[in-house]
Amino acid sequence: MEVLSRDTWRARDEAHAARVDALVAPHLARRADQVKHPVHDFLFTYYSQRPAQLRRWHPGAGVALEDAPEHAALKGYGPVSLVEEDAPRPSRDPVAVTTAYVVSQQRLLRQLRGLLAATAARAPQLSCFGLHEWAMVHRSVEHGTRHDWPLRLGPAGTDEVVESHRIGCSHFDAFRFFTPTARPLNTLQPGRDDRPAFEQPGCLHAGMDLYKHAFRLTPMVPSELVADCFELARDIRVLDMRASPYDLADLGFEPVRIETSAGKAAYVEAQRGFAERGAPLRARLLAECDRVLAAVPA
């Protein structure tokens, strides 16, 4: 087991906190002023991790922290006994994620590993053009909209885009928000329990969900990896809403007009870039699952 002195782990802790503070400061300021944002609030309203939880640093399972009362009472942690090669000098009450906690999380680890591996094994599909957001407001006159912002093309124009395109959404957590009239238009019918059969790395929501997978594995994975996934999710969310049917020009977001050939080409190029950025993060999460599972007693 790796052992970090207080000076060493505090430096990593402070660097992580500073990084996260810079990322979440605008959200916290808006929250204090009770101002909602349809793009950037998503990572804290749809996902269950709060800014303070994202800010909390963890080294990951297999790393012990010396003189760390801040971590001693956290969920998953406990005192550890170190063999001589781990701690050649007297150690000051080291704590680490316990084996018992890892054992209790085996089901989650194996479930997420299976989903990540299945997704990574598929070629990215880059032909959805972000139509999932449009399908969520299909026939908005009847069903309403998810955000209190005007539709760029109006209700009728939005419906026409939905009805004139092939919709092939593979992500259940997007598909489940389709309006009742849009659901039958999807060529796929992903379900809650069959995500590994549908998930593919070109999907924007699959890329954003790397952040969800990472924080669900906390504190067993390093917080630096969680923050890397958060940054990817933040950037993907911007494209997701720029390509949506909403008119967000007043917020400074130039639309990606996926109803045009040029807009489709721009979307595909950006989507491909995010798939390429997500691949190494998915691989790191897979490696962390394997590493942590390998330490579970037989």
Coordinates of C-alpha atoms in Angstrom, one line a residue:
M1 CA 0.0 0.0 0.0
E2 CA 1.3 3.5 -0.9
V3 CA 1.6 5.8 2.1
L4 CA 1.4 9.6 1.7
S5 CA 2.7 12.0 4.3
R6 CA 0.5 14.8 5.5
D7 CA 2.5 17.3 3.5
T8 CA 2.2 15.3 0.4
W9 CA -1.5 14.5 0.5
R10 CA -2.4 18.0 1.6
A11 CA -0.7 19.4 -1.4
R12 CA -2.8 17.2 -3.7
D13 CA -5.9 18.0 -1.6
E14 CA -5.4 21.8 -2.0
A15 CA -4.6 21.6 -5.7
H16 CA -7.8 19.6 -6.2
A17 CA -9.9 22.1 -4.2
A18 CA -8.5 25.1 -6.1
R19 CA -9.3 23.4 -9.4
V20 CA -12.9 22.6 -8.4
D21 CA -13.4 26.0 -6.9
A22 CA -12.6 27.6 -10.2
L23 CA -15.0 25.3 -12.0
V24 CA -18.0 25.7 -9.7
A25 CA -17.7 29.3 -8.6
P26 CA -20.1 30.6 -11.2
H27 CA -22.7 28.0 -10.3
L28 CA -22.4 28.8 -6.6
A29 CA -22.7 32.5 -7.2
R30 CA -25.9 32.0 -9.3
R31 CA -27.3 29.7 -6.6
A32 CA -26.7 32.3 -3.9
D33 CA -28.6 34.8 -6.1
Q34 CA -31.3 32.2 -6.9
V35 CA -30.6 32.5 -10.6
K36 CA -31.2 29.4 -12.7
H37 CA -29.1 28.4 -15.7
P38 CA -30.4 25.9 -18.2
V39 CA -27.0 24.8 -19.3
H40 CA -24.5 24.8 -16.4
D41 CA -26.9 23.9 -13.6
F42 CA -27.5 20.5 -15.2
L43 CA -24.4 18.9 -13.7
F44 CA -25.7 19.7 -10.2
T45 CA -29.4 19.3 -10.6
Y46 CA -29.6 16.1 -12.8
Y47 CA -26.6 14.4 -11.2
S48 CA -26.7 13.8 -7.5
Q49 CA -23.2 15.0 -6.6
R50 CA -23.0 18.4 -4.9
P51 CA -20.2 20.9 -5.3
A52 CA -18.9 20.3 -1.8
Q53 CA -18.7 16.6 -2.6
L54 CA -16.8 17.2 -5.8
R55 CA -14.4 19.4 -3.9
R56 CA -13.6 16.7 -1.3
W57 CA -10.3 15.0 -2.3
H58 CA -9.8 11.3 -2.1
P59 CA -6.6 9.4 -3.1
G60 CA -8.4 6.2 -4.0
A61 CA -8.4 2.7 -2.6
G62 CA -4.9 1.4 -1.9
V63 CA -3.4 4.7 -0.6
A64 CA -3.0 5.4 3.1
L65 CA -2.9 8.9 4.5
E66 CA -0.8 9.8 7.5
D67 CA -2.1 12.2 10.1
A68 CA -5.5 12.6 8.3
P69 CA -8.2 13.2 10.9
E70 CA -10.2 15.0 8.1
H71 CA -10.6 11.6 6.4
A72 CA -10.8 9.3 9.4
A73 CA -14.6 9.9 9.9
L74 CA -15.5 9.8 6.2
K75 CA -17.6 7.0 4.7
G76 CA -15.4 4.1 3.6
Y77 CA -12.3 5.0 5.6
G78 CA -10.7 3.3 8.6
P79 CA -7.4 2.8 10.3
V80 CA -4.9 0.6 8.6
S81 CA -2.0 -1.5 9.8
L82 CA 1.0 -1.2 7.5
V83 CA 3.7 -3.8 7.0
E84 CA 7.3 -2.7 7.3
E85 CA 7.9 -2.2 3.6
D86 CA 4.9 0.1 3.4
A87 CA 5.9 2.2 6.3
P88 CA 9.7 2.0 7.1
R89 CA 9.3 4.8 9.6
P90 CA 6.7 5.2 12.3
S91 CA 3.4 6.3 10.7
R92 CA 1.0 8.7 12.4
D93 CA -2.3 7.0 12.5
P94 CA -2.7 6.2 8.8
V95 CA -6.2 5.9 7.3
A96 CA -7.4 4.5 4.0
V97 CA -10.4 3.2 2.2
T98 CA -11.0 -0.1 3.9
T99 CA -11.2 -3.6 2.4
A100 CA -14.6 -4.1 4.0
Y101 CA -15.9 -1.0 2.2
V102 CA -14.5 -2.2 -1.1
V103 CA -16.1 -5.6 -0.6
S104 CA -19.5 -3.9 0.1
Q105 CA -19.2 -2.1 -3.2
Q106 CA -18.4 -5.2 -5.4
R107 CA -21.7 -5.2 -7.1
L108 CA -21.4 -1.6 -8.1
L109 CA -17.8 -2.1 -9.3
R110 CA -18.7 -5.0 -11.4
Q111 CA -21.9 -3.4 -12.8
L112 CA -20.1 -0.2 -13.8
R113 CA -17.1 -2.2 -15.2
G114 CA -19.5 -4.2 -17.4
L115 CA -21.2 -1.0 -18.7
L116 CA -17.8 0.7 -19.3
A117 CA -16.3 -2.3 -21.1
A118 CA -19.4 -2.8 -23.3
T119 CA -19.4 0.9 -24.3
A120 CA -15.7 1.0 -25.0
A121 CA -16.0 -2.1 -27.3
R122 CA -18.4 -0.3 -29.7
A123 CA -17.5 2.1 -32.5
P124 CA -18.9 5.6 -31.9
Q125 CA -22.2 6.3 -33.7
L126 CA -22.2 9.9 -34.9
S127 CA -25.5 10.3 -36.6
C128 CA -27.9 11.3 -33.8
F129 CA -27.4 15.1 -34.3
G130 CA -28.6 15.8 -30.8
L131 CA -32.3 15.1 -31.7
H132 CA -32.9 13.7 -28.2
E133 CA -33.3 17.2 -26.9
W134 CA -35.8 17.9 -29.7
A135 CA -37.8 14.8 -29.0
M136 CA -38.1 16.0 -25.4
V137 CA -40.2 18.9 -26.6
H138 CA -42.1 17.3 -29.4
R139 CA -45.6 18.7 -29.6
S140 CA -44.7 21.1 -26.8
V141 CA -48.1 22.9 -27.2
E142 CA -49.6 19.6 -25.8
H143 CA -46.8 18.5 -23.5
G144 CA -44.9 21.6 -22.5
T145 CA -41.1 22.1 -22.5
R146 CA -38.4 21.1 -20.0
H147 CA -36.8 24.6 -19.8
D148 CA -38.4 28.0 -19.5
W149 CA -36.7 29.3 -22.7
P150 CA -38.2 29.9 -26.2
L151 CA -37.9 27.4 -29.0
R152 CA -35.7 28.7 -31.9
L153 CA -38.1 27.5 -34.5
G154 CA -41.3 27.7 -32.5
P155 CA -43.4 24.7 -31.6
A156 CA -44.5 23.9 -35.2
G157 CA -41.0 24.2 -36.6
T158 CA -39.6 22.1 -33.8
D159 CA -42.2 19.4 -34.5
E160 CA -41.3 19.4 -38.1
V161 CA -37.6 18.8 -37.4
V162 CA -38.5 15.8 -35.1
E163 CA -40.9 14.3 -37.6
S164 CA -38.7 14.7 -40.7
H165 CA -35.6 13.0 -39.2
R166 CA -34.6 9.5 -38.2
I167 CA -34.2 9.4 -34.4
G168 CA -31.9 6.7 -33.0
C169 CA -31.3 7.6 -29.4
S170 CA -29.4 4.8 -27.6
H171 CA -29.3 6.3 -24.1
F172 CA -32.1 5.4 -21.8
D173 CA -31.7 8.4 -19.5
A174 CA -32.3 10.7 -22.5
F175 CA -34.9 8.5 -24.1
R176 CA -37.0 8.4 -20.9
F177 CA -37.6 12.1 -21.2
F178 CA -39.0 11.9 -24.7
T179 CA -42.6 13.1 -24.9
P180 CA -45.2 10.4 -25.4
T181 CA -45.7 11.4 -29.0
A182 CA -41.9 11.2 -29.7
R183 CA -41.1 7.9 -28.0
P184 CA -42.6 5.7 -30.9
L185 CA -40.5 7.7 -33.3
N186 CA -37.2 6.4 -31.8
T187 CA -35.8 3.5 -33.8
L188 CA -34.3 2.1 -30.6
Q189 CA -36.1 1.3 -27.4
P190 CA -33.4 1.3 -24.7
G191 CA -34.6 0.2 -21.2
R192 CA -33.5 0.9 -17.7
D193 CA -31.9 -2.5 -17.2
D194 CA -30.2 -3.0 -20.6
R195 CA -27.8 -0.1 -20.8
P196 CA -24.8 -2.4 -21.7
A197 CA -26.7 -3.5 -24.8
F198 CA -27.2 0.0 -26.1
E199 CA -24.6 2.4 -24.7
Q200 CA -22.0 3.6 -27.3
P201 CA -19.1 6.1 -27.0
G202 CA -20.4 8.6 -29.5
C203 CA -23.4 9.4 -27.4
L204 CA -23.1 12.8 -25.6
H205 CA -24.9 11.6 -22.6
A206 CA -22.7 8.5 -22.3
G207 CA -19.8 10.9 -22.3
M208 CA -21.4 13.1 -19.6
D209 CA -22.2 10.0 -17.6
L210 CA -18.5 9.2 -17.1
Y211 CA -18.7 11.9 -14.4
K212 CA -21.6 10.0 -12.8
H213 CA -19.7 6.7 -12.9
A214 CA -16.6 8.3 -11.4
F215 CA -18.4 10.0 -8.5
R216 CA -20.4 6.8 -7.8
L217 CA -17.0 5.1 -7.3
T218 CA -15.8 7.7 -4.8
P219 CA -13.8 7.3 -2.5
M220 CA -12.4 4.2 -4.2
V221 CA -11.0 6.2 -7.2
P222 CA -8.7 9.3 -7.2
S223 CA -10.6 12.6 -7.1
E224 CA -8.4 13.9 -9.9
L225 CA -10.1 11.4 -12.2
V226 CA -13.5 12.5 -11.0
A227 CA -12.6 16.1 -11.8
D228 CA -11.3 15.2 -15.2
C229 CA -14.7 13.5 -16.0
F230 CA -16.5 16.6 -14.6
E231 CA -14.7 18.9 -17.0
L232 CA -15.6 16.7 -19.9
A233 CA -19.2 16.6 -18.9
R234 CA -19.3 20.4 -18.5
D235 CA -18.0 20.9 -22.0
I236 CA -20.3 18.2 -23.5
R237 CA -23.3 19.9 -21.9
V238 CA -22.6 23.1 -23.7
L239 CA -22.7 21.3 -27.1
D240 CA -25.8 19.4 -26.0
M241 CA -27.7 22.6 -25.4
R242 CA -26.3 24.6 -28.3
A243 CA -27.7 21.9 -30.6
S244 CA -31.0 21.8 -28.7
P245 CA -34.2 23.5 -30.0
Y246 CA -33.9 26.2 -27.4
D247 CA -32.9 29.8 -28.2
L248 CA -30.1 30.5 -25.7
A249 CA -28.6 33.4 -27.6
D250 CA -29.3 35.7 -24.7
L251 CA -26.9 33.5 -22.6
G252 CA -24.2 33.8 -25.2
F253 CA -24.7 30.3 -26.8
E254 CA -24.5 30.3 -30.6
P255 CA -26.9 27.6 -31.8
V256 CA -25.6 24.5 -33.7
R257 CA -28.4 24.4 -36.3
I258 CA -28.7 20.7 -36.7
E259 CA -31.7 21.2 -38.9
T260 CA -29.3 22.3 -41.7
S261 CA -26.5 20.4 -43.4
A262 CA -23.8 22.7 -42.1
G263 CA -25.2 22.3 -38.6
K264 CA -25.2 18.6 -38.8
A265 CA -21.5 18.6 -40.0
A266 CA -20.5 20.9 -37.1
Y267 CA -22.3 18.7 -34.6
V268 CA -20.7 15.5 -35.9
E269 CA -17.2 17.0 -35.8
A270 CA -17.7 18.2 -32.1
Q271 CA -19.3 14.8 -31.2
R272 CA -16.3 13.0 -32.6
G273 CA -14.0 15.2 -30.6
F274 CA -15.8 14.4 -27.4
A275 CA -15.8 10.7 -28.1
E276 CA -12.0 10.9 -28.5
R277 CA -11.7 12.8 -25.2
G278 CA -13.9 10.4 -23.4
A279 CA -12.1 7.2 -24.5
P280 CA -9.0 7.6 -22.3
L281 CA -11.2 8.6 -19.3
R282 CA -13.4 5.5 -19.8
A283 CA -10.2 3.4 -20.0
R284 CA -9.0 4.9 -16.8
L285 CA -12.2 4.2 -15.0
L286 CA -12.1 0.6 -16.3
A287 CA -8.6 0.3 -15.0
E288 CA -9.6 1.6 -11.6
C289 CA -12.4 -0.9 -11.4
D290 CA -10.0 -3.7 -12.2
R291 CA -7.4 -2.5 -9.8
V292 CA -9.9 -2.1 -6.9
L293 CA -11.6 -5.4 -7.6
A294 CA -8.2 -7.2 -7.8
A295 CA -7.6 -6.3 -4.1
V296 CA -10.9 -7.9 -3.0
P297 CA -10.1 -11.1 -1.0
A298 CA -11.1 -14.3 -2.9

